[in-house]
Amino acid sequence: MTLQASPFAVALPSLSPARPGRFHRRAIVRARVEPSEKSVEIMRKFSEQYARRSGTYFCTDKAVTSVVIKGLADHKDSLGAPLCPCRHYDDKAAEVSQGFWNCPCVPMRERKECHCMLFLTPENDFAGTDQTISLDEIQEATANM
Ligand code: SF4
């Protein structure tokens, strides 16, 4: 995992010394974590295949699709599974082992309900006409986030 600009931020301690020979108190700084390109590509392909299989479409605003795909990739890197990136969890590892919110989550599999707006049914007002998205589209859409 590399540290770059992305919408996925984590808190990291600063190790900058305040005075010579002494480390400054652990100030928390915001750093941005970029998921690996390999995981983004895996989740991109998965999203295309699952959209086709489920008869759903990506959002007219591909930035939405891109952010969700990167969020899934980030969880794949950090947790080993594509836990839904649009929810808060007290214990992510426990959620992964339960499987309910691993993408495609149970609401999606059972009722085609994707609250992340990654997979939209044709009647959804935000549904586009695409079931494909390129790696370049994802990187461009999230470049300034
Ligand atoms: Fe995947 Fe479900 Fe999250 Fe949609 S809501 S991105 S289907 S886990």
mmCIF file of C-alpha atoms and ligand atoms in Angstrom:
data_model
loop_
_atom_site.group_PDB
_atom_site.id
_atom_site.type_symbol
_atom_site.label_atom_id
_atom_site.label_comp_id
_atom_site.label_asym_id
_atom_site.label_seq_id
_atom_site.Cartn_x
_atom_site.Cartn_y
_atom_site.Cartn_z
ATOM 1 C CA MET A 1 0.000 0.000 0.000
ATOM 2 C CA THR A 2 1.419 3.417 -0.893
ATOM 3 C CA LEU A 3 0.745 6.809 0.661
ATOM 4 C CA GLN A 4 -0.730 9.183 -1.913
ATOM 5 C CA ALA A 5 -3.709 11.423 -2.484
ATOM 6 C CA SER A 6 -6.964 9.487 -2.220
ATOM 7 C CA PRO A 7 -10.318 9.675 -0.471
ATOM 8 C CA PHE A 8 -9.240 7.031 2.018
ATOM 9 C CA ALA A 9 -7.585 8.741 4.935
ATOM 10 C CA VAL A 10 -6.049 7.243 8.057
ATOM 11 C CA ALA A 11 -4.546 8.840 11.137
ATOM 12 C CA LEU A 12 -0.818 8.397 11.568
ATOM 13 C CA PRO A 13 1.435 9.589 14.375
ATOM 14 C CA SER A 14 3.983 12.259 13.595
ATOM 15 C CA LEU A 15 7.534 11.304 14.495
ATOM 16 C CA SER A 16 9.022 14.767 13.859
ATOM 17 C CA PRO A 17 11.324 15.785 16.705
ATOM 18 C CA ALA A 18 10.223 19.003 18.477
ATOM 19 C CA ARG A 19 13.721 19.517 19.898
ATOM 20 C CA PRO A 20 16.999 17.833 19.032
ATOM 21 C CA GLY A 21 17.280 14.448 20.651
ATOM 22 C CA ARG A 22 13.678 14.357 21.715
ATOM 23 C CA PHE A 23 10.578 13.307 19.841
ATOM 24 C CA HIS A 24 7.638 15.660 19.724
ATOM 25 C CA ARG A 25 4.482 14.404 21.436
ATOM 26 C CA ARG A 26 2.507 12.081 19.172
ATOM 27 C CA ALA A 27 0.583 14.620 17.127
ATOM 28 C CA ILE A 28 -1.957 12.979 14.869
ATOM 29 C CA VAL A 29 -1.677 13.947 11.241
ATOM 30 C CA ARG A 30 -3.889 13.037 8.365
ATOM 31 C CA ALA A 31 -2.253 10.915 5.695
ATOM 32 C CA ARG A 32 -3.907 9.460 2.662
ATOM 33 C CA VAL A 33 -3.734 5.809 1.722
ATOM 34 C CA GLU A 34 -4.036 4.669 -1.852
ATOM 35 C CA PRO A 35 -5.183 1.082 -2.474
ATOM 36 C CA SER A 36 -2.862 -1.058 -4.574
ATOM 37 C CA GLU A 37 -3.381 -0.941 -8.327
ATOM 38 C CA LYS A 38 -3.697 -4.731 -8.315
ATOM 39 C CA SER A 39 -6.674 -4.637 -5.941
ATOM 40 C CA VAL A 40 -8.284 -1.733 -7.806
ATOM 41 C CA GLU A 41 -8.041 -3.788 -11.000
ATOM 42 C CA ILE A 42 -9.501 -6.878 -9.290
ATOM 43 C CA MET A 43 -12.441 -4.863 -7.926
ATOM 44 C CA ARG A 44 -12.899 -3.042 -11.250
ATOM 45 C CA LYS A 45 -13.238 -6.361 -13.088
ATOM 46 C CA PHE A 46 -15.474 -7.784 -10.380
ATOM 47 C CA SER A 47 -17.752 -4.713 -10.614
ATOM 48 C CA GLU A 48 -18.077 -5.011 -14.389
ATOM 49 C CA GLN A 49 -18.825 -8.732 -14.208
ATOM 50 C CA TYR A 50 -21.314 -8.400 -11.376
ATOM 51 C CA ALA A 51 -23.129 -5.483 -13.058
ATOM 52 C CA ARG A 52 -23.596 -7.635 -16.159
ATOM 53 C CA ARG A 53 -24.658 -10.678 -14.147
ATOM 54 C CA SER A 54 -27.143 -8.759 -11.990
ATOM 55 C CA GLY A 55 -28.540 -6.582 -14.791
ATOM 56 C CA THR A 56 -27.479 -3.408 -13.018
ATOM 57 C CA TYR A 57 -25.644 -0.285 -14.223
ATOM 58 C CA PHE A 58 -23.051 2.136 -12.971
ATOM 59 C CA CYS A 59 -23.991 5.625 -11.855
ATOM 60 C CA THR A 60 -24.175 8.414 -14.440
ATOM 61 C CA ASP A 61 -21.474 10.062 -12.326
ATOM 62 C CA LYS A 62 -18.556 7.644 -12.657
ATOM 63 C CA ALA A 63 -16.815 9.385 -9.744
ATOM 64 C CA VAL A 64 -19.314 7.599 -7.475
ATOM 65 C CA THR A 65 -18.449 4.244 -9.057
ATOM 66 C CA SER A 66 -14.736 5.005 -8.857
ATOM 67 C CA VAL A 67 -14.738 5.948 -5.191
ATOM 68 C CA VAL A 68 -16.657 2.804 -4.231
ATOM 69 C CA ILE A 69 -14.362 0.553 -6.282
ATOM 70 C CA LYS A 70 -11.329 2.133 -4.608
ATOM 71 C CA GLY A 71 -12.951 1.721 -1.214
ATOM 72 C CA LEU A 72 -13.529 -1.975 -1.898
ATOM 73 C CA ALA A 73 -9.917 -2.301 -3.080
ATOM 74 C CA ASP A 74 -8.680 -0.559 0.053
ATOM 75 C CA HIS A 75 -10.540 -3.058 2.223
ATOM 76 C CA LYS A 76 -9.261 -5.939 0.117
ATOM 77 C CA ASP A 77 -5.719 -4.718 0.795
ATOM 78 C CA SER A 78 -6.171 -4.071 4.495
ATOM 79 C CA LEU A 79 -8.659 -6.793 5.474
ATOM 80 C CA GLY A 80 -8.238 -9.412 2.763
ATOM 81 C CA ALA A 81 -11.882 -9.062 1.705
ATOM 82 C CA PRO A 82 -13.952 -6.401 -0.099
ATOM 83 C CA LEU A 83 -15.963 -5.240 2.899
ATOM 84 C CA CYS A 84 -18.546 -2.620 1.907
ATOM 85 C CA PRO A 85 -16.815 0.778 2.145
ATOM 86 C CA CYS A 86 -19.994 2.797 2.753
ATOM 87 C CA ARG A 87 -20.686 1.746 6.314
ATOM 88 C CA HIS A 88 -19.206 2.266 9.759
ATOM 89 C CA TYR A 89 -17.982 -0.832 11.620
ATOM 90 C CA ASP A 90 -16.852 -1.187 15.205
ATOM 91 C CA ASP A 91 -14.872 -4.293 14.286
ATOM 92 C CA LYS A 92 -14.042 -4.657 10.603
ATOM 93 C CA ALA A 93 -12.339 -8.045 10.993
ATOM 94 C CA ALA A 94 -15.446 -9.474 12.686
ATOM 95 C CA GLU A 95 -17.649 -8.085 9.906
ATOM 96 C CA VAL A 96 -15.458 -9.702 7.277
ATOM 97 C CA SER A 97 -15.740 -13.091 8.958
ATOM 98 C CA GLN A 98 -19.544 -12.771 9.184
ATOM 99 C CA GLY A 99 -19.689 -12.056 5.466
ATOM 100 C CA PHE A 100 -22.954 -10.100 5.415
ATOM 101 C CA TRP A 101 -21.310 -6.888 4.131
ATOM 102 C CA ASN A 102 -18.680 -8.471 1.902
ATOM 103 C CA CYS A 103 -19.394 -7.252 -1.630
ATOM 104 C CA PRO A 104 -21.791 -8.205 -3.121
ATOM 105 C CA CYS A 105 -23.538 -7.898 0.245
ATOM 106 C CA VAL A 106 -26.666 -9.816 1.230
ATOM 107 C CA PRO A 107 -29.075 -6.922 0.455
ATOM 108 C CA MET A 108 -27.603 -6.739 -3.040
ATOM 109 C CA ARG A 109 -27.691 -10.479 -3.601
ATOM 110 C CA GLU A 110 -31.243 -10.848 -2.289
ATOM 111 C CA ARG A 111 -32.957 -7.594 -3.350
ATOM 112 C CA LYS A 112 -30.530 -5.731 -5.641
ATOM 113 C CA GLU A 113 -30.119 -3.025 -3.005
ATOM 114 C CA CYS A 114 -26.717 -1.333 -3.181
ATOM 115 C CA HIS A 115 -26.676 1.646 -0.849
ATOM 116 C CA CYS A 116 -23.211 2.613 -2.170
ATOM 117 C CA MET A 117 -24.763 3.229 -5.611
ATOM 118 C CA LEU A 118 -22.209 0.959 -7.271
ATOM 119 C CA PHE A 119 -24.861 -1.319 -8.773
ATOM 120 C CA LEU A 120 -28.039 0.505 -9.822
ATOM 121 C CA THR A 121 -31.150 -1.070 -11.286
ATOM 122 C CA PRO A 122 -32.269 0.484 -14.611
ATOM 123 C CA GLU A 123 -35.241 2.284 -13.037
ATOM 124 C CA ASN A 124 -33.004 4.142 -10.585
ATOM 125 C CA ASP A 125 -32.857 7.866 -11.450
ATOM 126 C CA PHE A 126 -29.049 7.825 -11.111
ATOM 127 C CA ALA A 127 -28.457 4.730 -13.259
ATOM 128 C CA GLY A 128 -26.377 5.290 -16.377
ATOM 129 C CA THR A 129 -26.092 2.965 -19.345
ATOM 130 C CA ASP A 130 -22.587 1.622 -18.662
ATOM 131 C CA GLN A 131 -21.558 -1.704 -17.194
ATOM 132 C CA THR A 132 -17.908 -0.965 -17.873
ATOM 133 C CA ILE A 133 -15.374 1.385 -16.342
ATOM 134 C CA SER A 134 -11.687 1.637 -17.215
ATOM 135 C CA LEU A 135 -8.773 1.934 -14.825
ATOM 136 C CA ASP A 136 -8.027 5.340 -16.378
ATOM 137 C CA GLU A 137 -11.571 6.519 -15.659
ATOM 138 C CA ILE A 138 -11.199 5.443 -12.030
ATOM 139 C CA GLN A 139 -7.834 7.167 -11.612
ATOM 140 C CA GLU A 140 -9.014 10.359 -13.333
ATOM 141 C CA ALA A 141 -12.232 10.540 -11.350
ATOM 142 C CA THR A 142 -10.406 10.213 -8.037
ATOM 143 C CA ALA A 143 -7.216 12.140 -8.867
ATOM 144 C CA ASN A 144 -8.167 15.257 -6.909
ATOM 145 C CA MET A 145 -9.868 13.610 -3.956
HETATM 146 FE FE1 SF4 B 1 -21.155 -3.935 -2.545
HETATM 147 FE FE2 SF4 B 1 -23.374 -4.046 -1.058
HETATM 148 FE FE3 SF4 B 1 -21.594 -2.087 -0.630
HETATM 149 FE FE4 SF4 B 1 -23.070 -2.145 -2.864
HETATM 150 S S1 SF4 B 1 -23.838 -1.887 -0.763
HETATM 151 S S2 SF4 B 1 -20.858 -1.742 -2.731
HETATM 152 S S3 SF4 B 1 -23.222 -4.350 -3.264
HETATM 153 S S4 SF4 B 1 -21.261 -4.306 -0.356
#
